Amino acid sequence: MEYQTLTPSNRKYPKRLLERLGENAPRKIFCWGPLDFLHRFTMAVISADSISGLALMSTNQLLFTIREYDLNLIGGWHSVMETEIFRLGLFRKNFTVTLFTAKGLRCETFDLFLETRFYPPLHEFPERKEYFRRAEEGELLIFSVSPPEEAKMSRRNIIYRNWIACALADVVFVPFAEKGTKTLAMAKRVLSSKIPVFTTDHESNHDLHQLGISAFTRKTVGKYLEQLGARQAPPPEKKPVLVNLREPIEQIKNKPAGFIQEKLNL
């Protein structure tokens, strides 16, 4: 992977990191792919792996609204809920996806990135082909703040990776966290740093609610995102279906009312 190295003096270095972290911003960022993804409204995702079925359903309710916005998603994409949102990012044309690995970019590849997240028999997930298409065509952005030769994902590197991913984002979504998880500790750190962060209103997230993290429903999350600067994606263009002019006029006359207008997309 032909990565580039960004330092704070480089004009391509993410300004948001300097604004939020100052002298604590990473001295080196290693990346490959379109950096202009970060010019889009970016949502980081962190979630504990112990999410319950009901909490997962509550998250999916929010995603029914979130998926209608133009977003760049960023994360490590490890936990169950994170990988589901990762797949949604590949499925939706209005989403771009940024990968953030805890390994060095001399050791990470797009194949290995998937292998450590989708184990058999789940490795043949439906969006796999789209993932590699985007990788091949330069439509995936990958970041690392680990030394390029780092081949293992240490706990220290993972926590630091998650923190920088959150600092890069316009907003952080925490589908689930509870006491004793590194996700709750990260959510607390994000909140204290005044980075916008939100979760679901499901009762299983009471530890997040007690921290003062905003909770939303499918009906309210859209307004919150728009207040932060997110915009809804334009509706997909409808391809007009032409009337078969060779069809006998008598058959057309027998069609239901409005048939011709519908076919002409009027």
mmCIF file of C-alpha atoms in Angstrom:
data_model
loop_
_atom_site.group_PDB
_atom_site.id
_atom_site.type_symbol
_atom_site.label_atom_id
_atom_site.label_comp_id
_atom_site.label_asym_id
_atom_site.label_seq_id
_atom_site.Cartn_x
_atom_site.Cartn_y
_atom_site.Cartn_z
ATOM 1 C CA MET A 1 0.000 0.000 0.000
ATOM 2 C CA GLU A 2 1.589 3.266 -1.163
ATOM 3 C CA TYR A 3 0.781 5.505 1.806
ATOM 4 C CA GLN A 4 1.709 9.113 2.444
ATOM 5 C CA THR A 5 2.938 10.668 5.660
ATOM 6 C CA LEU A 6 1.348 13.850 6.982
ATOM 7 C CA THR A 7 2.907 16.114 9.614
ATOM 8 C CA PRO A 8 1.362 19.221 11.210
ATOM 9 C CA SER A 9 3.359 21.435 8.847
ATOM 10 C CA ASN A 10 1.871 19.699 5.798
ATOM 11 C CA ARG A 11 -1.023 21.606 4.234
ATOM 12 C CA LYS A 12 -2.931 18.324 3.838
ATOM 13 C CA TYR A 13 -2.752 17.578 7.557
ATOM 14 C CA PRO A 14 -6.320 17.615 9.006
ATOM 15 C CA LYS A 15 -6.834 21.073 10.483
ATOM 16 C CA ARG A 16 -9.509 19.780 12.835
ATOM 17 C CA LEU A 17 -6.893 17.781 14.746
ATOM 18 C CA LEU A 18 -4.766 20.887 15.250
ATOM 19 C CA GLU A 19 -7.787 22.923 16.338
ATOM 20 C CA ARG A 20 -9.013 20.319 18.813
ATOM 21 C CA LEU A 21 -5.795 18.754 20.053
ATOM 22 C CA GLY A 22 -3.182 21.463 19.559
ATOM 23 C CA GLU A 23 0.241 20.224 20.634
ATOM 24 C CA ASN A 24 -1.275 16.813 21.412
ATOM 25 C CA ALA A 25 -2.169 16.201 17.771
ATOM 26 C CA PRO A 26 -0.274 13.246 16.238
ATOM 27 C CA ARG A 27 3.148 14.216 14.951
ATOM 28 C CA LYS A 28 2.680 11.823 12.040
ATOM 29 C CA ILE A 29 -0.409 10.475 10.290
ATOM 30 C CA PHE A 30 -0.104 7.769 7.681
ATOM 31 C CA CYS A 31 -2.833 7.539 5.069
ATOM 32 C CA TRP A 32 -3.831 6.280 1.648
ATOM 33 C CA GLY A 33 -6.804 7.387 -0.425
ATOM 34 C CA PRO A 34 -8.896 10.510 -1.033
ATOM 35 C CA LEU A 35 -8.313 12.952 1.835
ATOM 36 C CA ASP A 36 -11.190 15.083 0.575
ATOM 37 C CA PHE A 37 -13.485 12.583 2.317
ATOM 38 C CA LEU A 38 -12.756 14.634 5.446
ATOM 39 C CA HIS A 39 -14.278 17.685 3.763
ATOM 40 C CA ARG A 40 -17.636 15.908 3.943
ATOM 41 C CA PHE A 41 -19.713 15.775 7.118
ATOM 42 C CA THR A 42 -17.952 12.991 9.037
ATOM 43 C CA MET A 43 -19.478 10.690 11.643
ATOM 44 C CA ALA A 44 -17.238 8.493 13.781
ATOM 45 C CA VAL A 45 -18.685 5.298 15.237
ATOM 46 C CA ILE A 46 -17.563 3.547 18.431
ATOM 47 C CA SER A 47 -19.554 0.761 20.052
ATOM 48 C CA ALA A 48 -18.989 -1.893 22.703
ATOM 49 C CA ASP A 49 -19.161 -5.441 21.381
ATOM 50 C CA SER A 50 -21.535 -6.515 24.167
ATOM 51 C CA ILE A 51 -24.536 -4.780 22.591
ATOM 52 C CA SER A 52 -27.849 -6.518 23.246
ATOM 53 C CA GLY A 53 -30.406 -7.415 20.597
ATOM 54 C CA LEU A 54 -32.798 -4.694 21.780
ATOM 55 C CA ALA A 55 -30.061 -2.057 21.775
ATOM 56 C CA LEU A 56 -29.089 -3.175 18.278
ATOM 57 C CA MET A 57 -32.692 -2.769 17.132
ATOM 58 C CA SER A 58 -32.779 0.706 18.660
ATOM 59 C CA THR A 59 -29.605 1.603 16.760
ATOM 60 C CA ASN A 60 -31.126 0.383 13.510
ATOM 61 C CA GLN A 61 -34.069 2.703 14.089
ATOM 62 C CA LEU A 62 -31.709 5.684 14.139
ATOM 63 C CA LEU A 63 -29.903 4.366 11.086
ATOM 64 C CA PHE A 64 -33.149 4.482 9.110
ATOM 65 C CA THR A 65 -32.845 8.275 9.402
ATOM 66 C CA ILE A 66 -29.043 8.618 9.377
ATOM 67 C CA ARG A 67 -28.740 6.708 6.105
ATOM 68 C CA GLU A 68 -30.596 9.500 4.271
ATOM 69 C CA TYR A 69 -27.750 11.992 4.833
ATOM 70 C CA ASP A 70 -24.558 12.649 2.899
ATOM 71 C CA LEU A 71 -21.916 11.301 5.272
ATOM 72 C CA ASN A 72 -18.347 10.137 5.538
ATOM 73 C CA LEU A 73 -18.131 7.335 8.099
ATOM 74 C CA ILE A 74 -14.918 6.804 10.050
ATOM 75 C CA GLY A 75 -13.961 4.114 12.534
ATOM 76 C CA GLY A 76 -11.957 1.030 13.362
ATOM 77 C CA TRP A 77 -14.937 -1.157 12.412
ATOM 78 C CA HIS A 78 -14.333 -3.975 14.890
ATOM 79 C CA SER A 79 -17.385 -4.625 17.056
ATOM 80 C CA VAL A 80 -20.605 -6.243 15.870
ATOM 81 C CA MET A 81 -22.491 -2.961 15.605
ATOM 82 C CA GLU A 82 -19.554 -1.156 14.038
ATOM 83 C CA THR A 83 -19.262 -3.752 11.267
ATOM 84 C CA GLU A 84 -22.983 -3.451 10.544
ATOM 85 C CA ILE A 85 -22.631 0.306 10.075
ATOM 86 C CA PHE A 86 -19.487 -0.293 8.021
ATOM 87 C CA ARG A 87 -21.531 -2.511 5.699
ATOM 88 C CA LEU A 88 -24.246 0.145 5.481
ATOM 89 C CA GLY A 89 -21.562 2.621 4.417
ATOM 90 C CA LEU A 90 -20.592 0.340 1.562
ATOM 91 C CA PHE A 91 -24.199 -0.251 0.560
ATOM 92 C CA ARG A 92 -25.292 3.393 0.438
ATOM 93 C CA LYS A 93 -24.052 5.478 -2.485
ATOM 94 C CA ASN A 94 -24.376 8.679 -0.419
ATOM 95 C CA PHE A 95 -21.823 7.365 2.122
ATOM 96 C CA THR A 96 -18.057 7.302 1.904
ATOM 97 C CA VAL A 97 -16.109 5.049 4.259
ATOM 98 C CA THR A 98 -12.845 5.812 6.040
ATOM 99 C CA LEU A 99 -10.938 2.931 7.628
ATOM 100 C CA PHE A 100 -8.771 3.547 10.679
ATOM 101 C CA THR A 101 -6.394 0.729 11.502
ATOM 102 C CA ALA A 102 -4.381 0.232 14.683
ATOM 103 C CA LYS A 103 -1.660 -1.473 12.639
ATOM 104 C CA GLY A 104 0.992 0.196 10.522
ATOM 105 C CA LEU A 105 0.339 0.713 6.838
ATOM 106 C CA ARG A 106 3.370 -1.338 5.831
ATOM 107 C CA CYS A 107 1.670 -4.315 7.440
ATOM 108 C CA GLU A 108 -2.003 -3.587 6.729
ATOM 109 C CA THR A 109 -3.763 -4.434 3.481
ATOM 110 C CA PHE A 110 -7.395 -4.218 2.438
ATOM 111 C CA ASP A 111 -7.598 -8.021 2.572
ATOM 112 C CA LEU A 112 -6.103 -8.237 6.057
ATOM 113 C CA PHE A 113 -8.332 -5.426 7.279
ATOM 114 C CA LEU A 114 -11.383 -7.569 6.494
ATOM 115 C CA GLU A 115 -9.884 -10.808 7.813
ATOM 116 C CA THR A 116 -9.593 -9.423 11.335
ATOM 117 C CA ARG A 117 -13.209 -8.228 11.319
ATOM 118 C CA PHE A 118 -15.250 -10.740 9.338
ATOM 119 C CA TYR A 119 -14.517 -14.313 10.313
ATOM 120 C CA PRO A 120 -15.880 -17.348 8.389
ATOM 121 C CA PRO A 121 -18.666 -17.923 7.596
ATOM 122 C CA LEU A 122 -19.397 -14.162 7.813
ATOM 123 C CA HIS A 123 -16.476 -13.227 5.549
ATOM 124 C CA GLU A 124 -18.667 -13.534 2.442
ATOM 125 C CA PHE A 125 -20.908 -10.608 3.417
ATOM 126 C CA PRO A 126 -22.962 -9.055 0.571
ATOM 127 C CA GLU A 127 -20.987 -5.781 0.399
ATOM 128 C CA ARG A 128 -17.598 -7.496 0.072
ATOM 129 C CA LYS A 129 -17.477 -6.996 -3.703
ATOM 130 C CA GLU A 130 -18.258 -3.283 -3.318
ATOM 131 C CA TYR A 131 -15.512 -2.985 -0.688
ATOM 132 C CA PHE A 132 -12.857 -4.279 -3.062
ATOM 133 C CA ARG A 133 -14.249 -2.265 -5.953
ATOM 134 C CA ARG A 134 -13.865 0.913 -3.914
ATOM 135 C CA ALA A 135 -10.391 -0.138 -2.791
ATOM 136 C CA GLU A 136 -9.281 -0.823 -6.365
ATOM 137 C CA GLU A 137 -10.714 2.421 -7.693
ATOM 138 C CA GLY A 138 -9.328 4.602 -4.890
ATOM 139 C CA GLU A 139 -12.689 5.169 -3.200
ATOM 140 C CA LEU A 140 -11.612 4.128 0.296
ATOM 141 C CA LEU A 141 -9.572 6.247 2.700
ATOM 142 C CA ILE A 142 -7.406 4.482 5.279
ATOM 143 C CA PHE A 143 -5.614 6.086 8.234
ATOM 144 C CA SER A 144 -3.086 4.954 10.797
ATOM 145 C CA VAL A 145 -1.279 6.697 13.633
ATOM 146 C CA SER A 146 0.792 3.614 14.420
ATOM 147 C CA PRO A 147 4.382 3.227 13.189
ATOM 148 C CA PRO A 148 4.303 1.800 9.636
ATOM 149 C CA GLU A 149 6.029 -1.429 10.715
ATOM 150 C CA GLU A 150 3.552 -2.097 13.580
ATOM 151 C CA ALA A 151 2.065 -5.536 12.803
ATOM 152 C CA LYS A 152 -0.082 -6.066 15.903
ATOM 153 C CA MET A 153 -3.172 -4.351 17.271
ATOM 154 C CA SER A 154 -2.233 -3.558 20.860
ATOM 155 C CA ARG A 155 -4.806 -2.222 23.312
ATOM 156 C CA ARG A 156 -2.836 1.025 23.563
ATOM 157 C CA ASN A 157 -2.841 1.508 19.799
ATOM 158 C CA ILE A 158 -6.544 0.692 19.548
ATOM 159 C CA ILE A 159 -7.510 3.259 22.189
ATOM 160 C CA TYR A 160 -5.326 5.939 20.609
ATOM 161 C CA ARG A 161 -6.703 5.087 17.163
ATOM 162 C CA ASN A 162 -10.286 5.419 18.424
ATOM 163 C CA TRP A 163 -9.515 8.773 20.031
ATOM 164 C CA ILE A 164 -8.008 10.251 16.865
ATOM 165 C CA ALA A 165 -10.920 8.928 14.779
ATOM 166 C CA CYS A 166 -13.342 10.728 17.098
ATOM 167 C CA ALA A 167 -11.265 13.917 16.998
ATOM 168 C CA LEU A 168 -11.426 13.894 13.192
ATOM 169 C CA ALA A 169 -15.221 13.708 13.107
ATOM 170 C CA ASP A 170 -17.983 16.304 13.095
ATOM 171 C CA VAL A 171 -19.969 14.044 15.396
ATOM 172 C CA VAL A 172 -19.495 10.734 17.206
ATOM 173 C CA PHE A 173 -22.207 8.066 17.336
ATOM 174 C CA VAL A 174 -22.071 5.596 20.242
ATOM 175 C CA PRO A 175 -24.678 2.871 19.641
ATOM 176 C CA PHE A 176 -23.852 1.124 22.921
ATOM 177 C CA ALA A 177 -21.532 1.375 25.928
ATOM 178 C CA GLU A 178 -21.680 0.278 29.540
ATOM 179 C CA LYS A 179 -19.548 0.513 32.653
ATOM 180 C CA GLY A 180 -16.263 -1.307 32.441
ATOM 181 C CA THR A 181 -15.891 -0.947 28.660
ATOM 182 C CA LYS A 182 -13.247 1.113 26.910
ATOM 183 C CA THR A 183 -16.085 2.498 24.775
ATOM 184 C CA LEU A 184 -17.690 4.205 27.769
ATOM 185 C CA ALA A 185 -14.326 5.640 28.789
ATOM 186 C CA MET A 186 -13.825 6.954 25.249
ATOM 187 C CA ALA A 187 -17.338 8.425 25.142
ATOM 188 C CA LYS A 188 -16.596 10.260 28.391
ATOM 189 C CA ARG A 189 -13.350 11.604 26.943
ATOM 190 C CA VAL A 190 -15.111 12.742 23.767
ATOM 191 C CA LEU A 191 -17.820 14.519 25.773
ATOM 192 C CA SER A 192 -15.314 16.292 28.028
ATOM 193 C CA SER A 193 -13.480 17.497 24.913
ATOM 194 C CA LYS A 194 -16.702 19.133 23.677
ATOM 195 C CA ILE A 195 -16.839 16.989 20.548
ATOM 196 C CA PRO A 196 -20.503 16.439 19.585
ATOM 197 C CA VAL A 197 -21.545 12.927 20.593
ATOM 198 C CA PHE A 198 -24.877 11.112 20.700
ATOM 199 C CA THR A 199 -26.471 7.753 21.353
ATOM 200 C CA THR A 200 -29.871 6.066 21.237
ATOM 201 C CA ASP A 201 -32.605 6.598 23.803
ATOM 202 C CA HIS A 202 -32.711 2.880 24.655
ATOM 203 C CA GLU A 203 -32.596 2.145 28.378
ATOM 204 C CA SER A 204 -29.568 -0.122 27.985
ATOM 205 C CA ASN A 205 -27.526 3.043 27.338
ATOM 206 C CA HIS A 206 -28.336 4.502 30.761
ATOM 207 C CA ASP A 207 -24.604 4.750 31.575
ATOM 208 C CA LEU A 208 -24.164 7.006 28.539
ATOM 209 C CA HIS A 209 -27.270 8.988 29.457
ATOM 210 C CA GLN A 210 -25.923 9.542 32.978
ATOM 211 C CA LEU A 211 -22.785 11.085 31.490
ATOM 212 C CA GLY A 212 -25.001 13.664 29.812
ATOM 213 C CA ILE A 213 -24.625 12.334 26.272
ATOM 214 C CA SER A 214 -27.556 13.316 24.072
ATOM 215 C CA ALA A 215 -30.017 10.563 23.213
ATOM 216 C CA PHE A 216 -32.184 10.539 20.101
ATOM 217 C CA THR A 217 -34.859 8.579 18.314
ATOM 218 C CA ARG A 218 -35.482 7.933 14.654
ATOM 219 C CA LYS A 219 -37.676 11.037 14.565
ATOM 220 C CA THR A 220 -35.290 13.428 16.324
ATOM 221 C CA VAL A 221 -31.782 12.465 15.189
ATOM 222 C CA GLY A 222 -32.127 14.115 11.766
ATOM 223 C CA LYS A 223 -32.688 17.583 13.213
ATOM 224 C CA TYR A 224 -29.671 17.116 15.483
ATOM 225 C CA LEU A 225 -27.410 16.202 12.561
ATOM 226 C CA GLU A 226 -28.677 19.123 10.503
ATOM 227 C CA GLN A 227 -27.934 21.546 13.343
ATOM 228 C CA LEU A 228 -24.335 20.315 13.197
ATOM 229 C CA GLY A 229 -24.145 20.829 9.435
ATOM 230 C CA ALA A 230 -25.232 17.528 7.898
ATOM 231 C CA ARG A 231 -27.379 17.625 4.776
ATOM 232 C CA GLN A 232 -29.824 15.121 3.389
ATOM 233 C CA ALA A 233 -28.738 13.301 0.269
ATOM 234 C CA PRO A 234 -30.673 14.220 -2.890
ATOM 235 C CA PRO A 235 -33.182 11.584 -3.984
ATOM 236 C CA PRO A 236 -31.834 9.144 -6.567
ATOM 237 C CA GLU A 237 -32.669 10.002 -10.154
ATOM 238 C CA LYS A 238 -35.497 7.987 -11.613
ATOM 239 C CA LYS A 239 -34.775 6.415 -14.944
ATOM 240 C CA PRO A 240 -37.710 7.086 -17.277
ATOM 241 C CA VAL A 241 -39.396 4.020 -18.713
ATOM 242 C CA LEU A 242 -40.316 4.597 -22.333
ATOM 243 C CA VAL A 243 -43.653 3.501 -23.728
ATOM 244 C CA ASN A 244 -43.332 0.767 -26.319
ATOM 245 C CA LEU A 245 -44.704 2.619 -29.353
ATOM 246 C CA ARG A 246 -45.092 -0.664 -31.202
ATOM 247 C CA GLU A 247 -47.645 -1.841 -28.704
ATOM 248 C CA PRO A 248 -51.064 -1.930 -30.371
ATOM 249 C CA ILE A 249 -53.102 1.168 -29.559
ATOM 250 C CA GLU A 250 -55.983 -0.990 -28.397
ATOM 251 C CA GLN A 251 -53.781 -2.602 -25.727
ATOM 252 C CA ILE A 252 -52.672 0.826 -24.501
ATOM 253 C CA LYS A 253 -56.286 1.947 -24.270
ATOM 254 C CA ASN A 254 -57.003 -0.982 -21.988
ATOM 255 C CA LYS A 255 -54.273 -0.046 -19.513
ATOM 256 C CA PRO A 256 -55.262 1.464 -16.121
ATOM 257 C CA ALA A 257 -55.819 5.207 -15.868
ATOM 258 C CA GLY A 258 -52.542 7.128 -15.612
ATOM 259 C CA PHE A 259 -50.500 4.360 -17.275
ATOM 260 C CA ILE A 260 -48.988 6.578 -19.976
ATOM 261 C CA GLN A 261 -48.207 9.404 -17.522
ATOM 262 C CA GLU A 262 -46.501 6.930 -15.222
ATOM 263 C CA LYS A 263 -44.426 5.446 -18.006
ATOM 264 C CA LEU A 264 -43.357 8.868 -19.185
ATOM 265 C CA ASN A 265 -42.492 9.786 -15.586
ATOM 266 C CA LEU A 266 -44.787 12.810 -15.654
#
